[in-house]
């Protein structure tokens, strides 16, 4: 809202300044018969029209996207700048024709006095102030319309200097000085129009801003999880930088991790450009460092299957794969067997026909199985047994024992401690032995879940 108010305020002030100076120069030019001063007044009149258009356009260009304008209304500024350029060329052509006519016919020079010089000096000061204010506002708001307006008023300063030189030449007796100055004003107007047209057309045809592609690429590649960028497009619509990219991400990442990458990419381009609108398409790709287990998990995930306990062994160049596959507990055996066969076939398609795959089918446990805490006496019995099985071994300090009764049997959770320097596989072997002993002693125990941790500091 602040930038919008700034743009409209600067444009509104320019309207009054343009109108006042155009009227003053036109009146003095008619009074003394100076084509150069009249030409400059007409130039200021076009600037007045341009400023009114700019004031109207910037009031709507910052409106958000709607059902009919999906990319907002920012390009209205470019369209208005193109229209003003056309007006400048019409004006330049008219002035050149009149200047040529006066030079050919030898029209008498204008009447010289101090008044036109005073008006022109005031005009130069006003235009310098306006050009600076508009340029600053255009830079802060990335407004092409305000930038075009600032360029107008900067060119007016040169035009006013040309008129002053022409009047001085006329005062010194060179009758052609005024017409020559008018022609110079026309040439400057034409050059200004050419510069404006080039910039505006580039925006309308969606040319990427200078260095924007490299800047956006660097910002997105800096995001953790982005492997590479397959495609990136950048264009400007008003003050907003629109970026469309297809980025490669690891196919092993879950959806929520990919969404996090997208959010981080948005934050990265916002930091680099300011006002941005990013369209981020993630393409999952295989990484060079994927393990066999990673690839099998991708196959299962893409098939919509729940698997666990994936183990892989390499026996002399031959892969042996075993998988636990969870299916609906009520599924018929023949249907479940077909699911397992399909999974095996896809794994062989990935690794070759000589891979040996064994799939263990088991019922999928409900997400919220019914269960209640066991009695304190039962918890103490289980805890004493765990402590006994761990005695004399590498595992010690059995604690935080919990026992729950479920429809499928008892579930036991416990914590224990081990030497910090022990490897994970060694800890697992010792804890697994304790778990097996507990299940042998208590057949009602369906599952044992342990958590090993180092001793307290």
Short mmCIF file of C-alpha atoms in Angstrom, two decimals:
data_model
loop_
_atom_site.label_atom_id
_atom_site.label_comp_id
_atom_site.label_asym_id
_atom_site.label_seq_id
_atom_site.Cartn_x
_atom_site.Cartn_y
_atom_site.Cartn_z
CA UNK A 1 0.00 0.00 0.00
CA UNK A 2 2.88 2.40 0.77
CA UNK A 3 4.56 1.88 -2.62
CA UNK A 4 1.22 2.34 -4.39
CA UNK A 5 0.60 5.62 -2.54
CA UNK A 6 4.13 6.78 -3.36
CA UNK A 7 3.69 6.08 -7.08
CA UNK A 8 0.33 7.83 -7.36
CA UNK A 9 1.49 10.83 -5.29
CA UNK A 10 4.58 11.42 -7.43
CA UNK A 11 2.55 11.01 -10.62
CA UNK A 12 -0.11 13.47 -9.39
CA UNK A 13 2.51 16.13 -8.54
CA UNK A 14 4.00 15.69 -12.01
CA UNK A 15 0.63 16.44 -13.60
CA UNK A 16 0.42 19.90 -12.06
CA UNK A 17 4.08 20.66 -12.83
CA UNK A 18 3.73 19.55 -16.47
CA UNK A 19 0.57 21.57 -17.01
CA UNK A 20 1.96 24.77 -15.51
CA UNK A 21 5.26 24.72 -17.39
CA UNK A 22 3.64 23.74 -20.70
CA UNK A 23 1.22 26.68 -20.48
CA UNK A 24 4.00 29.15 -19.57
CA UNK A 25 6.31 28.06 -22.41
CA UNK A 26 3.48 28.03 -24.96
CA UNK A 27 2.30 31.53 -24.02
CA UNK A 28 5.81 33.02 -24.17
CA UNK A 29 6.60 31.14 -27.39
CA UNK A 30 3.51 32.54 -29.13
CA UNK A 31 4.24 36.02 -27.79
CA UNK A 32 7.80 36.19 -29.17
CA UNK A 33 7.24 33.94 -32.21
CA UNK A 34 9.78 31.23 -31.20
CA UNK A 35 9.22 27.84 -32.87
CA UNK A 36 11.80 26.29 -30.57
CA UNK A 37 9.94 27.44 -27.45
CA UNK A 38 6.58 26.42 -28.91
CA UNK A 39 8.04 23.00 -29.78
CA UNK A 40 9.30 22.60 -26.23
CA UNK A 41 5.86 23.62 -24.95
CA UNK A 42 4.23 20.97 -27.16
CA UNK A 43 6.76 18.47 -25.85
CA UNK A 44 5.75 19.38 -22.31
CA UNK A 45 2.10 19.01 -23.34
CA UNK A 46 2.78 15.46 -24.48
CA UNK A 47 4.53 14.91 -21.15
CA UNK A 48 1.38 16.19 -19.45
CA UNK A 49 -0.72 13.67 -21.36
CA UNK A 50 1.82 10.94 -20.55
CA UNK A 51 1.77 11.85 -16.87
CA UNK A 52 -2.03 11.75 -16.74
CA UNK A 53 -1.93 8.30 -18.37
CA UNK A 54 0.77 7.23 -15.92
CA UNK A 55 -1.25 8.50 -12.96
CA UNK A 56 -4.27 6.51 -14.14
CA UNK A 57 -2.28 3.36 -14.94
CA UNK A 58 -0.35 3.10 -11.67
CA UNK A 59 -3.63 3.20 -9.79
CA UNK A 60 -4.63 -0.13 -11.35
CA UNK A 61 -1.30 -1.78 -12.20
CA UNK A 62 -0.72 -2.90 -8.59
CA UNK A 63 -4.08 -4.65 -8.35
CA UNK A 64 -3.70 -8.36 -7.57
CA UNK A 65 -4.42 -11.13 -10.07
CA UNK A 66 -8.08 -11.89 -10.77
CA UNK A 67 -10.10 -14.37 -12.84
CA UNK A 68 -9.32 -12.54 -16.09
CA UNK A 69 -5.74 -11.39 -15.38
CA UNK A 70 -3.90 -14.36 -13.88
CA UNK A 71 -0.57 -12.52 -13.82
CA UNK A 72 -1.90 -9.27 -12.39
CA UNK A 73 -2.19 -5.90 -14.15
CA UNK A 74 1.47 -4.85 -14.24
CA UNK A 75 1.79 -4.88 -18.04
CA UNK A 76 -0.66 -1.99 -18.28
CA UNK A 77 2.36 0.18 -17.48
CA UNK A 78 4.22 -1.18 -20.50
CA UNK A 79 1.20 -0.61 -22.76
CA UNK A 80 0.89 3.00 -21.56
CA UNK A 81 4.61 3.60 -22.13
CA UNK A 82 4.24 2.30 -25.70
CA UNK A 83 1.33 4.69 -26.31
CA UNK A 84 3.34 7.66 -25.03
CA UNK A 85 6.19 6.66 -27.35
CA UNK A 86 3.83 6.88 -30.32
CA UNK A 87 2.79 10.40 -29.25
CA UNK A 88 6.43 11.45 -29.06
CA UNK A 89 7.10 10.35 -32.63
CA UNK A 90 4.03 12.23 -33.91
CA UNK A 91 5.24 15.36 -32.10
CA UNK A 92 8.81 14.99 -33.37
CA UNK A 93 7.59 14.62 -36.95
CA UNK A 94 5.41 17.72 -36.75
CA UNK A 95 8.22 19.86 -35.32
CA UNK A 96 10.69 18.72 -37.99
CA UNK A 97 8.24 19.60 -40.76
CA UNK A 98 7.66 23.09 -39.34
CA UNK A 99 11.38 23.67 -38.71
CA UNK A 100 12.20 22.68 -42.30
CA UNK A 101 9.48 25.01 -43.59
CA UNK A 102 10.90 27.99 -41.63
CA UNK A 103 14.46 27.29 -42.69
CA UNK A 104 13.41 27.06 -46.34
CA UNK A 105 11.29 30.23 -46.27
CA UNK A 106 13.74 32.24 -44.11
CA UNK A 107 11.28 33.15 -41.37
CA UNK A 108 12.38 36.21 -39.29
CA UNK A 109 13.89 35.41 -35.87
CA UNK A 110 11.79 35.75 -32.70
CA UNK A 111 11.69 38.82 -30.50
CA UNK A 112 14.27 38.36 -27.77
CA UNK A 113 13.75 39.43 -24.16
CA UNK A 114 14.62 38.20 -20.68
CA UNK A 115 11.20 36.57 -20.19
CA UNK A 116 11.79 33.35 -22.23
CA UNK A 117 15.15 32.81 -20.52
CA UNK A 118 13.56 33.10 -17.07
CA UNK A 119 10.81 30.66 -18.05
CA UNK A 120 13.32 28.17 -19.44
CA UNK A 121 15.58 28.32 -16.36
CA UNK A 122 12.57 27.70 -14.10
CA UNK A 123 11.54 24.84 -16.43
CA UNK A 124 14.99 23.27 -16.18
CA UNK A 125 14.94 23.37 -12.36
CA UNK A 126 11.41 21.94 -12.18
CA UNK A 127 12.25 19.14 -14.61
CA UNK A 128 15.44 18.22 -12.76
CA UNK A 129 13.45 17.92 -9.53
CA UNK A 130 10.68 15.91 -11.18
CA UNK A 131 13.08 13.57 -12.98
CA UNK A 132 14.92 12.82 -9.75
CA UNK A 133 11.73 12.22 -7.76
CA UNK A 134 10.22 10.01 -10.46
CA UNK A 135 13.43 8.04 -10.96
CA UNK A 136 13.67 7.34 -7.23
CA UNK A 137 10.01 6.26 -7.06
CA UNK A 138 10.44 4.08 -10.17
CA UNK A 139 13.49 2.36 -8.67
CA UNK A 140 11.75 1.72 -5.35
CA UNK A 141 8.58 0.34 -6.95
CA UNK A 142 10.02 -1.17 -10.18
CA UNK A 143 7.48 0.88 -12.15
CA UNK A 144 8.15 1.05 -15.88
CA UNK A 145 5.58 3.82 -16.32
CA UNK A 146 7.29 6.06 -13.75
CA UNK A 147 10.70 5.27 -15.25
CA UNK A 148 9.42 6.40 -18.66
CA UNK A 149 8.06 9.59 -17.10
CA UNK A 150 11.43 10.29 -15.42
CA UNK A 151 13.18 9.87 -18.77
CA UNK A 152 10.77 12.36 -20.33
CA UNK A 153 11.58 15.07 -17.86
CA UNK A 154 15.32 14.42 -18.04
CA UNK A 155 15.11 14.89 -21.82
CA UNK A 156 13.12 18.10 -21.28
CA UNK A 157 16.20 19.58 -19.60
CA UNK A 158 18.25 18.97 -22.74
CA UNK A 159 15.44 20.36 -24.85
CA UNK A 160 15.32 23.55 -22.77
CA UNK A 161 19.09 24.00 -23.15
CA UNK A 162 18.70 23.59 -26.92
CA UNK A 163 16.02 26.30 -26.97
CA UNK A 164 18.25 28.64 -24.93
CA UNK A 165 21.09 28.14 -27.42
CA UNK A 166 18.70 28.81 -30.30
CA UNK A 167 17.45 32.04 -28.73
CA UNK A 168 21.02 33.18 -28.09
CA UNK A 169 21.92 32.51 -31.72
CA UNK A 170 18.84 34.48 -32.84
CA UNK A 171 19.82 37.37 -30.55
CA UNK A 172 23.28 37.37 -32.12
CA UNK A 173 21.76 37.76 -35.58
CA UNK A 174 21.65 34.15 -36.79
CA UNK A 175 18.07 34.04 -38.08
CA UNK A 176 18.14 30.24 -38.44
CA UNK A 177 19.04 29.66 -34.76
CA UNK A 178 15.47 29.28 -33.52
CA UNK A 179 14.41 26.82 -36.27
CA UNK A 180 17.61 24.83 -35.80
CA UNK A 181 16.95 24.62 -32.06
CA UNK A 182 13.40 23.38 -32.80
CA UNK A 183 14.84 20.69 -35.08
CA UNK A 184 17.29 19.70 -32.31
CA UNK A 185 14.37 19.35 -29.89
CA UNK A 186 12.59 17.10 -32.41
CA UNK A 187 15.68 14.89 -32.80
CA UNK A 188 16.02 14.55 -29.02
CA UNK A 189 12.34 13.62 -28.76
CA UNK A 190 12.80 10.96 -31.47
CA UNK A 191 15.87 9.49 -29.74
CA UNK A 192 13.98 9.42 -26.44
CA UNK A 193 11.09 7.59 -28.13
CA UNK A 194 13.48 5.05 -29.63
CA UNK A 195 15.00 4.29 -26.24
CA UNK A 196 11.60 3.98 -24.59
CA UNK A 197 10.24 1.78 -27.36
CA UNK A 198 13.15 -0.65 -27.07
CA UNK A 199 12.75 -1.09 -23.32
CA UNK A 200 8.96 -1.37 -23.46
CA UNK A 201 8.89 -3.89 -26.30
CA UNK A 202 11.41 -6.09 -24.49
CA UNK A 203 9.10 -6.19 -21.47
CA UNK A 204 6.01 -6.91 -23.56
CA UNK A 205 7.69 -9.85 -25.33
CA UNK A 206 8.73 -11.27 -21.93
CA UNK A 207 12.47 -10.87 -22.28
CA UNK A 208 14.18 -11.99 -19.08
CA UNK A 209 15.74 -9.09 -17.14
CA UNK A 210 19.51 -8.85 -17.42
CA UNK A 211 21.18 -11.40 -15.12
CA UNK A 212 17.85 -12.62 -13.70
CA UNK A 213 18.23 -16.18 -15.01
CA UNK A 214 21.63 -16.66 -13.39
CA UNK A 215 20.47 -15.03 -10.17
CA UNK A 216 17.35 -17.21 -9.89
CA UNK A 217 19.30 -20.36 -10.78
CA UNK A 218 21.87 -19.68 -8.06
CA UNK A 219 19.14 -18.98 -5.48
CA UNK A 220 17.25 -22.22 -6.16
CA UNK A 221 20.36 -24.37 -6.42
CA UNK A 222 21.42 -23.13 -2.99
CA UNK A 223 18.39 -24.89 -1.45
CA UNK A 224 19.26 -28.17 0.27
CA UNK A 225 17.67 -31.10 -1.59
CA UNK A 226 17.75 -29.54 -5.07
CA UNK A 227 19.98 -31.77 -7.23
CA UNK A 228 19.80 -29.76 -10.43
CA UNK A 229 17.55 -27.42 -12.43
CA UNK A 230 16.04 -28.85 -15.60
CA UNK A 231 14.38 -25.64 -16.77
CA UNK A 232 14.03 -22.09 -15.52
CA UNK A 233 12.14 -19.15 -17.03
CA UNK A 234 11.97 -15.57 -15.78
CA UNK A 235 9.80 -12.65 -16.83
CA UNK A 236 8.67 -9.35 -15.38
CA UNK A 237 5.05 -8.24 -15.00
CA UNK A 238 5.06 -4.78 -13.47
CA UNK A 239 7.10 -4.93 -10.29
CA UNK A 240 6.70 -8.71 -9.87
CA UNK A 241 9.32 -11.21 -11.05
CA UNK A 242 7.63 -14.41 -12.25
CA UNK A 243 9.85 -17.49 -12.11
CA UNK A 244 8.88 -20.87 -13.54
CA UNK A 245 11.25 -23.74 -12.79
CA UNK A 246 11.47 -27.53 -13.00
CA UNK A 247 13.93 -28.78 -10.39
CA UNK A 248 15.29 -32.27 -9.79
CA UNK A 249 14.95 -33.69 -6.26
CA UNK A 250 15.85 -37.14 -4.84
CA UNK A 251 13.13 -39.68 -5.55
CA UNK A 252 13.65 -41.20 -2.12
CA UNK A 253 12.37 -38.06 -0.38
CA UNK A 254 8.86 -38.17 1.14
CA UNK A 255 6.23 -35.69 0.01
CA UNK A 256 6.55 -33.49 3.10
CA UNK A 257 10.32 -33.16 2.50
CA UNK A 258 9.69 -32.13 -1.12
CA UNK A 259 7.17 -29.53 0.11
CA UNK A 260 9.83 -28.19 2.46
CA UNK A 261 12.20 -27.82 -0.51
CA UNK A 262 9.52 -25.85 -2.36
CA UNK A 263 9.01 -23.50 0.62
CA UNK A 264 12.76 -22.95 0.93
CA UNK A 265 13.01 -22.22 -2.80
CA UNK A 266 10.27 -19.59 -2.45
CA UNK A 267 12.15 -17.99 0.43
CA UNK A 268 15.43 -18.04 -1.54
CA UNK A 269 14.04 -16.25 -4.62
CA UNK A 270 12.13 -13.76 -2.45
CA UNK A 271 15.40 -12.87 -0.75
CA UNK A 272 17.17 -12.52 -4.11
CA UNK A 273 14.50 -10.53 -6.00
CA UNK A 274 11.99 -9.10 -3.54
CA UNK A 275 8.50 -9.32 -5.03
CA UNK A 276 8.41 -12.75 -6.73
CA UNK A 277 5.92 -15.37 -7.85
CA UNK A 278 7.56 -18.81 -8.11
CA UNK A 279 6.09 -21.86 -9.86
CA UNK A 280 8.17 -24.82 -8.65
CA UNK A 281 7.76 -28.26 -10.22
CA UNK A 282 9.71 -31.05 -8.51
CA UNK A 283 10.90 -33.96 -10.66
CA UNK A 284 12.05 -37.02 -8.67
CA UNK A 285 15.30 -38.50 -9.98
CA UNK A 286 17.67 -41.26 -8.90
CA UNK A 287 20.88 -40.20 -7.23
CA UNK A 288 24.24 -41.84 -7.87
CA UNK A 289 24.61 -42.74 -4.20
CA UNK A 290 21.31 -44.61 -3.85
CA UNK A 291 21.67 -47.97 -2.10
CA UNK A 292 19.93 -51.16 -3.19
CA UNK A 293 17.60 -50.79 -0.21
CA UNK A 294 16.75 -47.21 -1.26
CA UNK A 295 15.83 -48.41 -4.73
CA UNK A 296 13.65 -51.22 -3.37
CA UNK A 297 11.84 -48.80 -1.04
CA UNK A 298 11.14 -46.52 -4.03
CA UNK A 299 9.68 -49.46 -5.97
CA UNK A 300 7.42 -50.36 -3.03
CA UNK A 301 6.38 -46.75 -2.44
CA UNK A 302 5.54 -46.21 -6.11
CA UNK A 303 3.44 -49.39 -5.97
CA UNK A 304 1.57 -48.14 -2.90
CA UNK A 305 2.82 -51.02 -0.75
CA UNK A 306 3.85 -51.06 2.92
CA UNK A 307 7.12 -52.91 3.43
CA UNK A 308 9.67 -53.16 6.22
CA UNK A 309 12.64 -55.25 7.32
CA UNK A 310 14.21 -54.99 3.88
CA UNK A 311 17.49 -56.87 3.98
CA UNK A 312 19.96 -57.25 1.12
CA UNK A 313 22.90 -59.65 0.88
CA UNK A 314 25.51 -59.89 -1.86
CA UNK A 315 26.62 -63.50 -2.32
CA UNK A 316 29.40 -63.52 -4.83
CA UNK A 317 27.80 -60.98 -7.11
CA UNK A 318 24.26 -62.33 -6.63
CA UNK A 319 21.74 -60.21 -4.73
CA UNK A 320 19.55 -61.88 -2.12
CA UNK A 321 16.61 -59.68 -1.06
CA UNK A 322 14.09 -60.39 1.69
CA UNK A 323 11.13 -58.16 2.46
CA UNK A 324 8.24 -58.09 4.90
CA UNK A 325 5.11 -57.03 2.98
CA UNK A 326 2.05 -55.83 4.91
CA UNK A 327 -1.37 -56.36 3.33
CA UNK A 328 -4.95 -56.06 4.52
CA UNK A 329 -5.57 -58.75 7.13
CA UNK A 330 -8.82 -59.73 5.41
CA UNK A 331 -7.28 -60.14 1.93
CA UNK A 332 -7.50 -63.59 0.32
CA UNK A 333 -4.22 -65.49 0.09
CA UNK A 334 -4.31 -65.74 -3.69
CA UNK A 335 -4.79 -61.95 -4.00
CA UNK A 336 -2.00 -61.27 -1.50
CA UNK A 337 0.26 -63.69 -3.36
CA UNK A 338 -0.38 -61.79 -6.61
CA UNK A 339 0.64 -58.54 -4.89
CA UNK A 340 3.85 -60.17 -3.66
CA UNK A 341 4.61 -61.60 -7.12
CA UNK A 342 4.09 -58.19 -8.72
CA UNK A 343 6.55 -56.64 -6.23
CA UNK A 344 9.09 -59.39 -6.93
CA UNK A 345 8.75 -58.87 -10.68
CA UNK A 346 9.34 -55.11 -10.39
CA UNK A 347 12.44 -55.69 -8.27
CA UNK A 348 13.81 -58.10 -10.89
CA UNK A 349 13.08 -55.56 -13.63
CA UNK A 350 15.19 -53.07 -11.66
CA UNK A 351 18.12 -55.35 -10.73
CA UNK A 352 18.01 -58.22 -13.25
CA UNK A 353 16.43 -61.68 -13.40
CA UNK A 354 19.20 -63.32 -11.38
CA UNK A 355 18.26 -61.44 -8.19
CA UNK A 356 16.69 -63.72 -5.57
CA UNK A 357 13.66 -62.18 -3.87
CA UNK A 358 11.71 -63.58 -0.91
CA UNK A 359 8.61 -61.73 0.26
CA UNK A 360 7.11 -62.49 3.64
CA UNK A 361 3.41 -61.61 3.73
CA UNK A 362 1.94 -60.43 7.01
CA UNK A 363 -1.26 -58.65 8.05
CA UNK A 364 -1.21 -54.88 8.16
CA UNK A 365 -1.62 -53.76 11.72
CA UNK A 366 -4.38 -51.23 12.41
CA UNK A 367 -3.19 -47.68 12.96
CA UNK A 368 -4.85 -47.43 16.37
CA UNK A 369 -4.91 -50.91 17.94
CA UNK A 370 -6.90 -51.18 21.15
CA UNK A 371 -4.78 -51.62 24.25
CA UNK A 372 -4.62 -50.96 28.00
CA UNK A 373 -1.74 -50.73 30.46
CA UNK A 374 -0.94 -53.95 32.26
CA UNK A 375 -1.16 -54.19 36.04
CA UNK A 376 1.82 -52.97 38.10
CA UNK A 377 2.48 -56.57 39.20
CA UNK A 378 2.74 -57.73 35.58
CA UNK A 379 5.09 -54.84 34.73
CA UNK A 380 7.36 -55.75 37.67
CA UNK A 381 7.41 -59.40 36.58
CA UNK A 382 8.44 -58.49 33.04
CA UNK A 383 11.02 -55.95 34.32
CA UNK A 384 12.60 -58.54 36.66
CA UNK A 385 12.82 -61.03 33.80
CA UNK A 386 14.51 -58.48 31.50
CA UNK A 387 17.02 -57.61 34.23
CA UNK A 388 17.78 -61.31 34.72
CA UNK A 389 18.35 -61.93 30.98
CA UNK A 390 20.65 -58.91 30.78
CA UNK A 391 22.72 -59.85 33.84
CA UNK A 392 26.41 -60.44 33.14
CA UNK A 393 26.16 -59.15 29.56
CA UNK A 394 26.95 -55.94 27.72
CA UNK A 395 23.46 -54.55 28.32
CA UNK A 396 22.60 -53.20 31.76
CA UNK A 397 20.36 -50.80 33.69
CA UNK A 398 16.99 -52.00 32.36
CA UNK A 399 14.53 -49.17 33.08
CA UNK A 400 11.34 -47.43 31.95
CA UNK A 401 9.61 -50.77 31.37
CA UNK A 402 6.04 -50.55 30.02
CA UNK A 403 3.62 -53.36 29.23
CA UNK A 404 0.35 -52.99 27.30
CA UNK A 405 -2.34 -55.57 26.71
CA UNK A 406 -3.75 -55.55 23.15
CA UNK A 407 -6.08 -57.80 21.20
CA UNK A 408 -3.04 -59.38 19.53
CA UNK A 409 -1.07 -59.91 22.74
CA UNK A 410 1.26 -58.05 25.09
CA UNK A 411 3.54 -55.28 23.82
CA UNK A 412 6.63 -54.56 25.93
CA UNK A 413 8.71 -51.38 25.74
CA UNK A 414 11.91 -50.84 27.72
CA UNK A 415 15.05 -48.70 27.85
CA UNK A 416 18.55 -49.98 28.58
CA UNK A 417 22.15 -48.79 28.60
CA UNK A 418 25.29 -49.97 26.83
CA UNK A 419 28.93 -48.94 26.48
CA UNK A 420 29.14 -45.80 24.29
CA UNK A 421 31.92 -47.29 22.14
CA UNK A 422 29.85 -50.32 21.11
CA UNK A 423 28.75 -50.45 17.48
CA UNK A 424 25.07 -50.38 16.64
CA UNK A 425 25.15 -53.93 15.27
CA UNK A 426 26.68 -55.26 18.51
CA UNK A 427 24.10 -53.45 20.63
CA UNK A 428 21.34 -54.83 18.42
CA UNK A 429 22.64 -58.40 18.74
CA UNK A 430 22.72 -58.24 22.55
CA UNK A 431 19.34 -56.58 22.86
CA UNK A 432 17.81 -59.01 20.34
CA UNK A 433 19.00 -61.94 22.47
CA UNK A 434 17.22 -60.42 25.50
CA UNK A 435 14.04 -59.92 23.46
CA UNK A 436 14.05 -63.55 22.23
CA UNK A 437 14.53 -64.86 25.74
CA UNK A 438 11.59 -62.76 26.97
CA UNK A 439 9.27 -64.05 24.23
CA UNK A 440 10.28 -67.65 24.96
CA UNK A 441 9.55 -67.20 28.65
CA UNK A 442 6.32 -65.27 28.10
CA UNK A 443 4.45 -66.60 25.01
CA UNK A 444 1.77 -63.93 25.49
CA UNK A 445 4.30 -61.23 24.57
CA UNK A 446 3.71 -60.40 20.89
CA UNK A 447 6.24 -57.64 20.42
CA UNK A 448 9.23 -56.23 22.28
CA UNK A 449 10.50 -52.71 21.54
CA UNK A 450 13.80 -51.64 23.09
CA UNK A 451 15.69 -48.36 23.23
CA UNK A 452 19.41 -48.53 23.96
CA UNK A 453 21.24 -45.42 25.18
CA UNK A 454 24.70 -44.59 26.59
CA UNK A 455 25.25 -44.28 30.34
CA UNK A 456 24.31 -41.05 32.04
CA UNK A 457 27.01 -38.41 32.06
#
